[in-house]
Coordinates of C-alpha atoms (C1' of nucleotides) in Angstrom, one line a residue:
Chain A
M1 CA -82.5 50.4 23.6
S2 CA -81.3 52.4 20.7
P3 CA -82.0 50.6 17.4
T4 CA -78.4 50.7 16.4
S5 CA -76.8 49.2 19.5
T6 CA -74.0 46.9 18.4
Q7 CA -75.1 43.3 17.6
R8 CA -73.1 40.4 19.0
L9 CA -72.4 37.7 16.6
L10 CA -71.5 34.0 16.9
I11 CA -70.0 32.3 13.8
V12 CA -70.4 28.5 13.5
D13 CA -68.7 26.9 10.6
D14 CA -66.2 24.1 10.3
H15 CA -64.1 25.9 7.8
P16 CA -61.6 28.1 9.7
L17 CA -60.7 30.1 6.6
F18 CA -64.3 30.9 5.9
R19 CA -64.8 32.0 9.5
K20 CA -61.9 34.3 9.2
G21 CA -63.1 35.7 6.0
V22 CA -66.5 36.4 7.4
M23 CA -65.1 38.0 10.5
Q24 CA -62.9 40.3 8.5
L25 CA -65.9 41.2 6.4
I26 CA -68.0 41.9 9.4
A27 CA -65.3 44.0 11.0
L28 CA -66.2 46.6 8.3
L29 CA -69.6 47.2 9.9
P30 CA -69.3 49.1 13.2
E31 CA -72.7 47.9 14.3
F32 CA -71.6 44.3 14.5
E33 CA -69.1 42.6 16.8
V34 CA -68.1 38.9 16.5
V35 CA -68.0 37.6 20.1
G36 CA -67.3 34.0 19.3
E37 CA -66.7 31.3 16.7
A38 CA -67.3 27.6 16.7
S39 CA -66.0 24.9 14.4
S40 CA -68.7 22.3 15.1
G41 CA -72.4 22.1 15.9
E42 CA -71.7 20.9 19.4
Q43 CA -69.3 23.7 20.2
G44 CA -71.8 26.1 18.5
I45 CA -74.6 25.1 20.9
E46 CA -72.3 25.4 23.9
L47 CA -71.2 28.9 22.9
A48 CA -74.8 29.9 22.0
Y49 CA -75.7 29.2 25.6
K50 CA -72.6 30.8 27.1
L51 CA -72.5 33.9 25.0
A52 CA -76.2 34.5 24.2
P53 CA -75.4 36.3 21.0
D54 CA -77.8 38.4 19.1
I55 CA -77.2 36.7 15.8
I56 CA -75.7 33.3 14.9
L57 CA -74.2 32.7 11.5
L58 CA -74.6 29.0 11.0
D59 CA -73.2 26.8 8.4
L60 CA -75.7 24.4 7.0
N61 CA -73.3 21.6 6.3
M62 CA -71.0 20.6 9.1
K63 CA -69.3 17.4 9.9
D64 CA -70.8 16.5 13.3
M65 CA -74.3 17.7 12.8
S66 CA -76.5 19.5 10.3
G67 CA -76.9 23.2 10.7
V68 CA -80.6 22.7 10.8
D69 CA -80.3 20.3 13.7
M70 CA -78.3 22.8 15.6
L71 CA -80.8 25.5 14.7
K72 CA -83.6 23.3 16.1
V73 CA -81.7 22.9 19.4
V74 CA -81.0 26.6 19.7
K75 CA -84.6 27.6 19.0
A76 CA -86.0 24.8 21.2
A77 CA -83.8 26.1 24.0
G78 CA -85.6 29.4 23.9
L79 CA -82.5 31.4 23.0
E80 CA -83.4 34.6 21.5
A81 CA -80.7 34.7 18.9
R82 CA -81.6 35.2 15.4
V83 CA -80.0 32.6 13.2
V84 CA -78.7 33.1 9.7
M85 CA -78.0 30.0 7.7
L86 CA -75.0 30.1 5.4
T87 CA -74.7 27.4 2.8
V88 CA -73.5 26.4 -0.6
S89 CA -76.8 24.7 -1.3
D90 CA -79.4 26.4 -3.3
Q91 CA -81.8 23.4 -2.9
A92 CA -85.3 24.5 -2.1
E93 CA -85.7 21.6 0.4
D94 CA -82.8 22.9 2.4
L95 CA -84.2 26.3 2.4
V96 CA -87.6 25.1 3.4
A97 CA -86.2 22.9 6.2
A98 CA -84.2 25.8 7.5
L99 CA -87.1 28.2 7.5
R100 CA -89.4 25.6 9.1
A101 CA -86.8 25.2 11.9
G102 CA -87.0 28.9 12.5
A103 CA -84.1 30.4 10.5
D104 CA -84.2 34.1 10.2
G105 CA -82.0 34.2 7.2
Y106 CA -80.7 31.9 4.5
L107 CA -77.7 33.1 2.5
L108 CA -75.5 31.4 -0.1
K109 CA -71.8 31.4 0.6
E110 CA -71.2 32.6 -2.9
T111 CA -73.1 35.8 -2.0
E112 CA -71.3 39.0 -2.7
P113 CA -69.6 40.3 0.4
E114 CA -71.5 43.6 0.3
E115 CA -74.7 41.7 -0.2
L116 CA -74.0 39.7 2.9
L117 CA -73.4 42.8 4.9
V118 CA -76.7 44.2 3.8
K119 CA -78.6 41.0 4.5
L120 CA -76.9 40.9 7.9
R121 CA -78.2 44.3 8.8
E122 CA -81.7 43.3 7.6
V123 CA -81.6 40.3 10.0
G124 CA -80.2 42.5 12.7
A125 CA -83.2 44.7 12.2
G126 CA -85.6 41.8 12.7
Q127 CA -86.3 41.0 9.1
V128 CA -86.2 37.6 7.6
S129 CA -83.6 37.7 4.8
I130 CA -83.2 35.3 2.0
T131 CA -81.0 35.4 -1.0
E132 CA -83.6 34.4 -3.5
R133 CA -86.4 36.9 -4.0
L134 CA -88.9 34.3 -4.8
A135 CA -88.0 32.3 -1.8
Q136 CA -89.0 35.2 0.3
Q137 CA -92.6 34.8 -0.4
L138 CA -92.3 31.1 0.2
A139 CA -90.7 31.9 3.5
R140 CA -93.6 33.9 4.8
S141 CA -96.1 31.3 3.9
L142 CA -94.2 28.6 5.7
R143 CA -93.3 30.5 8.8
T144 CA -96.1 30.2 11.3
D145 CA -94.1 31.4 14.2
S146 CA -92.8 34.9 15.1
P147 CA -95.5 36.9 13.4
P148 CA -94.8 40.0 15.4
R149 CA -91.6 41.1 13.6
E150 CA -92.2 41.8 10.0
P151 CA -91.0 44.6 7.8
D152 CA -94.5 46.0 7.9
E153 CA -94.2 46.5 4.1
A154 CA -97.8 47.7 4.0
G155 CA -97.9 49.6 7.2
L156 CA -97.2 52.9 5.5
T157 CA -99.7 55.7 5.5
D158 CA -100.8 57.1 2.1
Q159 CA -98.6 60.1 2.4
E160 CA -95.6 58.0 3.3
R161 CA -96.2 55.7 0.4
R162 CA -96.5 58.7 -1.9
I163 CA -93.3 60.2 -0.7
L164 CA -91.5 56.9 -0.9
D165 CA -92.4 56.8 -4.6
L166 CA -91.1 60.2 -5.2
I167 CA -87.8 59.3 -3.4
A168 CA -87.6 56.3 -5.8
L169 CA -87.8 58.8 -8.6
G170 CA -84.7 60.5 -7.3
M171 CA -86.4 63.6 -5.9
S172 CA -84.9 65.6 -3.1
N173 CA -87.0 66.6 -0.1
K174 CA -87.3 70.1 -1.4
L175 CA -88.7 68.9 -4.7
I176 CA -91.1 66.5 -3.0
A177 CA -92.3 69.4 -0.8
R178 CA -93.1 71.4 -3.9
E179 CA -94.8 68.5 -5.6
L180 CA -97.0 67.7 -2.6
D181 CA -97.3 71.4 -1.6
I182 CA -96.2 70.8 1.9
A183 CA -93.2 72.1 3.9
E184 CA -89.8 70.5 3.4
G185 CA -89.6 69.9 7.1
T186 CA -92.8 67.9 6.9
V187 CA -91.4 65.8 4.1
K188 CA -88.5 65.1 6.4
V189 CA -90.8 63.9 9.1
H190 CA -92.5 61.5 6.7
V191 CA -89.2 60.2 5.4
K192 CA -88.1 59.7 9.0
H193 CA -91.2 57.7 9.8
L194 CA -91.1 55.5 6.7
L195 CA -87.5 54.7 7.2
R196 CA -88.3 53.6 10.7
K197 CA -91.2 51.5 9.6
L198 CA -89.3 49.8 6.8
N199 CA -86.2 49.3 8.9
L200 CA -84.1 51.2 6.4
R201 CA -81.2 53.5 7.1
S202 CA -81.3 56.1 4.3
R203 CA -83.4 57.3 1.4
V204 CA -81.0 55.5 -0.9
E205 CA -82.0 52.2 0.6
A206 CA -85.6 53.3 0.5
A207 CA -85.4 54.0 -3.2
V208 CA -83.8 50.7 -4.0
W209 CA -86.3 48.9 -1.8
A210 CA -89.2 50.6 -3.6
V211 CA -87.8 49.8 -7.1
E212 CA -87.2 46.2 -6.3
K213 CA -90.6 45.8 -4.8
K214 CA -92.2 47.3 -7.9
K215 CA -90.1 45.0 -10.2
A216 CA -91.0 42.0 -8.1
R217 CA -94.7 42.7 -8.6
Q218 CA -94.6 42.9 -12.3
P219 CA -91.8 40.8 -13.8
Chain B
M1 CA -72.1 78.6 -15.8
S2 CA -73.7 76.4 -13.3
P3 CA -74.6 73.1 -14.9
T4 CA -78.2 73.6 -14.0
S5 CA -78.9 76.8 -15.9
T6 CA -82.6 77.0 -16.6
Q7 CA -83.8 75.3 -19.7
R8 CA -86.3 77.2 -21.9
L9 CA -89.3 75.2 -23.1
L10 CA -91.7 75.5 -25.9
I11 CA -94.9 73.6 -25.8
V12 CA -96.8 72.7 -29.0
D13 CA -100.1 71.0 -28.6
D14 CA -103.5 71.7 -29.9
H15 CA -105.2 71.0 -26.6
P16 CA -105.2 74.1 -24.5
L17 CA -106.0 72.3 -21.4
F18 CA -103.2 69.8 -21.9
R19 CA -100.8 72.7 -22.4
K20 CA -101.9 74.3 -19.2
G21 CA -101.6 71.1 -17.3
V22 CA -98.0 70.6 -18.5
M23 CA -97.1 74.1 -17.8
Q24 CA -98.4 73.9 -14.3
L25 CA -96.5 70.7 -13.8
I26 CA -93.2 72.1 -15.2
A27 CA -93.5 75.1 -12.9
L28 CA -92.6 72.7 -10.1
L29 CA -89.1 72.3 -11.5
P30 CA -87.0 75.4 -11.0
E31 CA -84.6 74.4 -13.8
F32 CA -87.2 74.7 -16.5
E33 CA -89.1 77.7 -17.8
V34 CA -91.8 77.7 -20.3
V35 CA -91.2 80.5 -22.7
G36 CA -93.9 79.8 -25.2
E37 CA -96.8 77.7 -26.3
A38 CA -98.3 77.0 -29.7
S39 CA -101.6 75.4 -30.6
S40 CA -100.6 74.2 -34.1
G41 CA -97.6 72.9 -36.0
E42 CA -97.3 76.0 -38.1
Q43 CA -97.3 78.3 -35.1
G44 CA -95.0 75.9 -33.4
I45 CA -92.4 76.3 -36.2
E46 CA -92.7 80.0 -36.1
L47 CA -92.1 80.1 -32.3
A48 CA -89.3 77.6 -32.5
Y49 CA -87.5 80.1 -34.8
K50 CA -88.4 83.1 -32.8
L51 CA -87.7 81.8 -29.3
A52 CA -84.9 79.3 -30.0
P53 CA -86.0 77.2 -27.0
D54 CA -83.7 74.5 -25.5
I55 CA -86.5 71.9 -25.5
I56 CA -89.7 71.6 -27.5
L57 CA -92.5 69.5 -26.1
L58 CA -94.4 68.4 -29.2
D59 CA -97.7 66.7 -29.6
L60 CA -97.6 63.9 -32.2
N61 CA -101.1 64.3 -33.4
M62 CA -102.2 67.8 -34.3
K63 CA -104.8 69.0 -36.7
D64 CA -102.8 70.9 -39.2
M65 CA -99.7 68.7 -39.4
S66 CA -98.1 65.7 -37.9
G67 CA -95.8 66.3 -35.0
V68 CA -93.2 64.3 -36.9
D69 CA -93.5 66.6 -39.8
M70 CA -92.9 69.6 -37.6
L71 CA -90.0 67.8 -36.0
K72 CA -88.4 67.3 -39.4
V73 CA -88.8 70.9 -40.3
V74 CA -87.3 72.0 -37.0
K75 CA -84.4 69.6 -37.3
A76 CA -83.8 70.4 -40.9
A77 CA -83.7 74.1 -40.0
G78 CA -80.7 73.4 -37.9
L79 CA -82.3 74.5 -34.7
E80 CA -80.5 73.1 -31.7
A81 CA -83.6 72.5 -29.7
R82 CA -84.1 69.0 -28.3
V83 CA -87.5 67.7 -29.1
V84 CA -89.7 65.6 -26.9
M85 CA -92.7 63.9 -28.5
L86 CA -95.8 63.7 -26.4
T87 CA -98.5 61.3 -27.7
V88 CA -101.3 59.0 -26.8
S89 CA -100.0 56.5 -29.3
D90 CA -97.9 53.6 -28.1
Q91 CA -97.6 52.3 -31.6
A92 CA -94.0 51.2 -32.4
E93 CA -94.2 52.7 -35.9
D94 CA -94.9 56.1 -34.5
L95 CA -92.1 55.8 -32.1
V96 CA -89.7 54.7 -34.8
A97 CA -90.8 57.5 -37.1
A98 CA -90.2 60.0 -34.4
L99 CA -86.8 58.7 -33.5
R100 CA -85.8 58.6 -37.2
A101 CA -86.8 62.1 -37.5
G102 CA -84.5 63.0 -34.7
A103 CA -86.7 63.1 -31.6
D104 CA -84.8 63.2 -28.3
G105 CA -87.7 61.8 -26.3
Y106 CA -90.9 60.0 -26.8
L107 CA -93.4 60.1 -23.9
L108 CA -96.9 58.9 -23.6
K109 CA -99.5 61.4 -22.3
E110 CA -100.7 58.9 -19.8
T111 CA -97.3 59.1 -18.1
E112 CA -97.3 59.8 -14.4
P113 CA -96.6 63.5 -13.8
E114 CA -93.5 62.7 -11.7
E115 CA -92.3 60.4 -14.4
L116 CA -92.6 63.1 -17.0
L117 CA -90.6 65.5 -14.9
V118 CA -87.9 62.9 -14.5
K119 CA -87.8 62.2 -18.2
L120 CA -87.7 65.9 -19.0
R121 CA -84.6 66.3 -16.9
E122 CA -83.0 63.4 -18.7
V123 CA -83.6 65.0 -22.0
G124 CA -82.4 68.3 -20.6
A125 CA -79.2 66.6 -19.7
G126 CA -78.8 65.4 -23.3
Q127 CA -80.2 61.9 -22.9
V128 CA -82.6 60.3 -25.2
S129 CA -85.6 59.4 -23.1
I130 CA -88.3 57.0 -24.0
T131 CA -91.2 55.7 -21.9
E132 CA -90.9 52.1 -22.7
R133 CA -87.8 50.4 -21.5
L134 CA -87.7 48.0 -24.4
A135 CA -88.1 50.8 -26.9
Q136 CA -84.9 52.3 -25.5
Q137 CA -82.7 49.6 -27.0
L138 CA -84.7 49.9 -30.2
A139 CA -84.0 53.6 -30.2
R140 CA -80.2 53.3 -30.0
S141 CA -80.1 50.9 -32.9
L142 CA -82.1 53.2 -35.1
R143 CA -80.5 56.5 -34.4
T144 CA -77.5 57.0 -36.6
D145 CA -77.2 60.6 -35.9
S146 CA -75.9 62.4 -32.8
P147 CA -73.6 59.7 -31.5
P148 CA -71.8 62.1 -29.2
R149 CA -74.4 62.4 -26.5
E150 CA -75.2 59.0 -25.0
P151 CA -75.6 58.1 -21.4
D152 CA -72.2 56.4 -21.6
E153 CA -73.7 53.5 -19.7
A154 CA -70.4 51.6 -20.1
G155 CA -68.0 54.5 -19.9
L156 CA -67.4 54.0 -16.2
T157 CA -64.0 53.0 -14.9
D158 CA -63.8 49.8 -12.8
Q159 CA -63.6 51.7 -9.6
E160 CA -66.6 53.9 -10.5
R161 CA -68.6 50.8 -11.4
R162 CA -67.7 49.2 -8.1
I163 CA -68.7 52.2 -6.2
L164 CA -71.9 52.5 -8.1
D165 CA -72.8 48.9 -7.1
L166 CA -72.1 49.8 -3.4
I167 CA -74.3 52.8 -3.7
A168 CA -77.0 50.6 -5.0
L169 CA -76.7 48.5 -1.9
G170 CA -77.4 51.6 0.2
M171 CA -74.0 52.2 1.5
S172 CA -72.7 55.6 2.6
N173 CA -69.5 57.1 1.2
K174 CA -67.9 56.3 4.6
L175 CA -68.8 52.6 4.4
I176 CA -67.8 52.4 0.8
A177 CA -64.4 53.9 1.8
R178 CA -63.9 51.2 4.4
E179 CA -65.0 48.5 2.0
L180 CA -62.6 49.6 -0.7
D181 CA -59.9 50.8 1.8
I182 CA -59.7 54.3 0.3
A183 CA -60.4 57.7 1.8
E184 CA -64.0 58.9 2.0
G185 CA -63.0 62.0 0.0
T186 CA -61.7 59.8 -2.7
V187 CA -65.1 58.0 -2.8
K188 CA -66.7 61.4 -3.2
V189 CA -64.6 62.1 -6.2
H190 CA -65.6 58.8 -7.9
V191 CA -69.2 59.4 -7.1
K192 CA -69.0 62.9 -8.5
H193 CA -67.5 61.6 -11.7
L194 CA -69.9 58.7 -12.2
L195 CA -72.8 61.0 -11.6
R196 CA -71.5 63.3 -14.4
K197 CA -70.9 60.4 -16.8
L198 CA -74.4 59.0 -16.2
N199 CA -76.1 62.4 -16.2
L200 CA -77.6 61.8 -12.8
R201 CA -78.1 64.3 -10.1
S202 CA -77.8 62.3 -6.9
R203 CA -76.7 59.0 -5.4
V204 CA -80.4 58.1 -5.1
E205 CA -80.9 58.3 -8.9
A206 CA -77.7 56.4 -9.3
A207 CA -78.9 53.6 -7.0
V208 CA -82.2 53.4 -8.8
W209 CA -80.5 53.4 -12.2
A210 CA -78.2 50.6 -11.2
V211 CA -81.0 48.5 -9.8
E212 CA -83.2 49.0 -12.9
K213 CA -80.2 48.2 -15.2
K214 CA -79.5 45.0 -13.3
K215 CA -83.2 44.0 -13.4
A216 CA -83.4 44.7 -17.1
R217 CA -80.5 42.4 -17.8
Q218 CA -81.9 39.4 -16.0
P219 CA -85.7 39.4 -15.9
Chain C
dG1 C1' -39.6 60.7 -24.0
dT2 C1' -44.5 63.3 -23.6
dC3 C1' -49.4 63.0 -23.2
dC4 C1' -53.4 61.4 -21.1
dA5 C1' -56.5 58.9 -18.1
dT6 C1' -56.9 57.0 -13.8
dC7 C1' -56.7 56.6 -8.9
dT8 C1' -55.5 58.6 -5.0
dA9 C1' -55.7 62.4 -1.3
dC10 C1' -56.8 66.7 0.6
dC11 C1' -59.0 71.3 0.9
dT12 C1' -63.2 74.6 1.3
dC13 C1' -67.8 75.5 0.7
dT14 C1' -72.9 75.0 0.4
dT15 C1' -76.8 72.1 0.3
dT16 C1' -79.2 68.2 1.7
dG17 C1' -80.4 64.6 4.8
dG18 C1' -81.6 62.6 9.2
dT19 C1' -82.7 62.9 14.4
dG20 C1' -84.7 64.8 18.3
dG21 C1' -88.2 67.4 20.2
dT22 C1' -92.6 70.3 20.5
dA23 C1' -97.2 71.3 19.0
dG24 C1' -101.7 72.2 16.9
dG25 C1' -105.8 70.7 14.0
dG26 C1' -108.6 66.9 12.1
dC27 C1' -110.8 62.5 12.6
dG28 C1' -112.4 58.1 14.0
dC29 C1' -113.2 55.0 17.9
dG30 C1' -114.6 53.4 22.3
Chain D
dC1 C1' -116.3 63.0 25.7
dG2 C1' -111.2 61.8 25.7
dC3 C1' -107.7 59.0 23.3
dG4 C1' -104.8 57.8 19.6
dC5 C1' -103.4 58.4 14.9
dC6 C1' -102.3 61.1 11.1
dC7 C1' -100.7 65.2 8.9
dT8 C1' -98.9 69.4 9.3
dA9 C1' -95.1 72.8 10.8
dC10 C1' -91.4 74.5 13.2
dC11 C1' -86.9 74.4 15.8
dA12 C1' -81.9 73.1 16.6
dC13 C1' -78.2 70.1 15.7
dC14 C1' -75.0 67.2 13.4
dA15 C1' -73.8 64.1 9.7
dA16 C1' -73.7 63.3 4.9
dA17 C1' -73.4 64.6 0.2
dG18 C1' -72.0 67.1 -3.6
dA19 C1' -69.3 70.9 -6.2
dG20 C1' -65.1 73.1 -6.9
dG21 C1' -60.2 73.2 -6.8
dT22 C1' -55.2 71.4 -6.4
dA23 C1' -51.9 67.7 -6.8
dG24 C1' -48.9 63.5 -6.7
dA25 C1' -48.3 58.6 -8.5
dT26 C1' -49.2 55.3 -11.8
dG27 C1' -49.3 53.2 -16.4
dG28 C1' -50.5 52.9 -21.2
dA29 C1' -50.6 55.2 -25.7
dC30 C1' -48.4 58.0 -29.0

DNA sequence: GTCCATCTACCTCTTTGGTGGTAGGGCGCG
DNA sequence: CGCGCCCTACCACCAAAGAGGTAGATGGAC
């Protein structure tokens, strides 16, 4: 039940080398464990049933079937796995199709390894994660299903939002406490809560998140 | 000898209320101490001599003389104080004039209080700090003097730059160590060094700095 | 060759950050 | 009225971060 229990992954891609690369990469993160790999859509579906993974990394372009098709099968089967599409295509149509089919993430294969890890954790936390920032908005408008799990970007209380801003300015809890004239321990409480609500793991992530959100609003 | 020895401030502004407001604000930061305030340019020059402050907060528009004029006097006198211009004017000419005269900072009075504190610390660390991001580039091209103290934005080694990027992704030192296959202690060393070079105080500031730099390059 | 910067590693030490729990006062809602 | 939410505050505990120091290995510059 703990929020950081290890996530079980299934990798589906017809490029063995790519699979190995991703596995090696994921091995860096202790919270993830690769429990299976498939080299085709058919095998992928089979393993998805058998292993019931938490997350499926799914190639969009496979020889025997489209990743979107496999995605549809998986989702239609009622499997609870979140599915992250991995692809070389940055075509909007592919993205839209994947999201309509219920993808929880859409990442380009050229993504930086570190970026991929970060995105993976986002998806693991229940977020919908897309490489392109703009596509993110597009995603929300298209997805009619799964309304319950959203990053609750606006669910912060006033005080939490204020503290988040101060974190983004690089202030320590102690300084924030002086600024708001409350106890440092109280600041910690608010930080703890806002991290939970935003599915973030540290004040550093919170700061980055806040900055990127601000930039996204006024470009 | 601690790198955060308190900085002595002189405030020059003909609005008493504004002076008080700034003083109250600055009282929040333990590393700064207001040692004097002046309500005119003439008095400001006198106190600048007498008190030899580390930083002078200087109103651009005063009744008896322009802030730029006082700035020139102070700089010509060989005083080592860094001077931060405070103004309501966002006119480029004023900014240029102030920078030509040797200002180390140029902040608008409508600046958010927290922002002002952050900028103050930047100036305290030897940076030249300007409110407008765009003006910052403009500033560097105009300033022919004081080439020694610059944020050294490019002075990082490859490893330091790599680690900075990972920090900006929210990774802990431990994760960075795994990613780069080096010891965590070694990561700390690099972090320590890059914080020094960039005049930053924490990994949070480093992360924000990196993100904003990236956004500034590709808007 | 020496000098110097870099990368690596390890050490101690203090501060900061994050989690868990408890708890009281204020405030709106049913 | 009680209930839930928010804000506040405190506690203990452990992990992480940052400062300081020493030091060996490399490789390029002089």
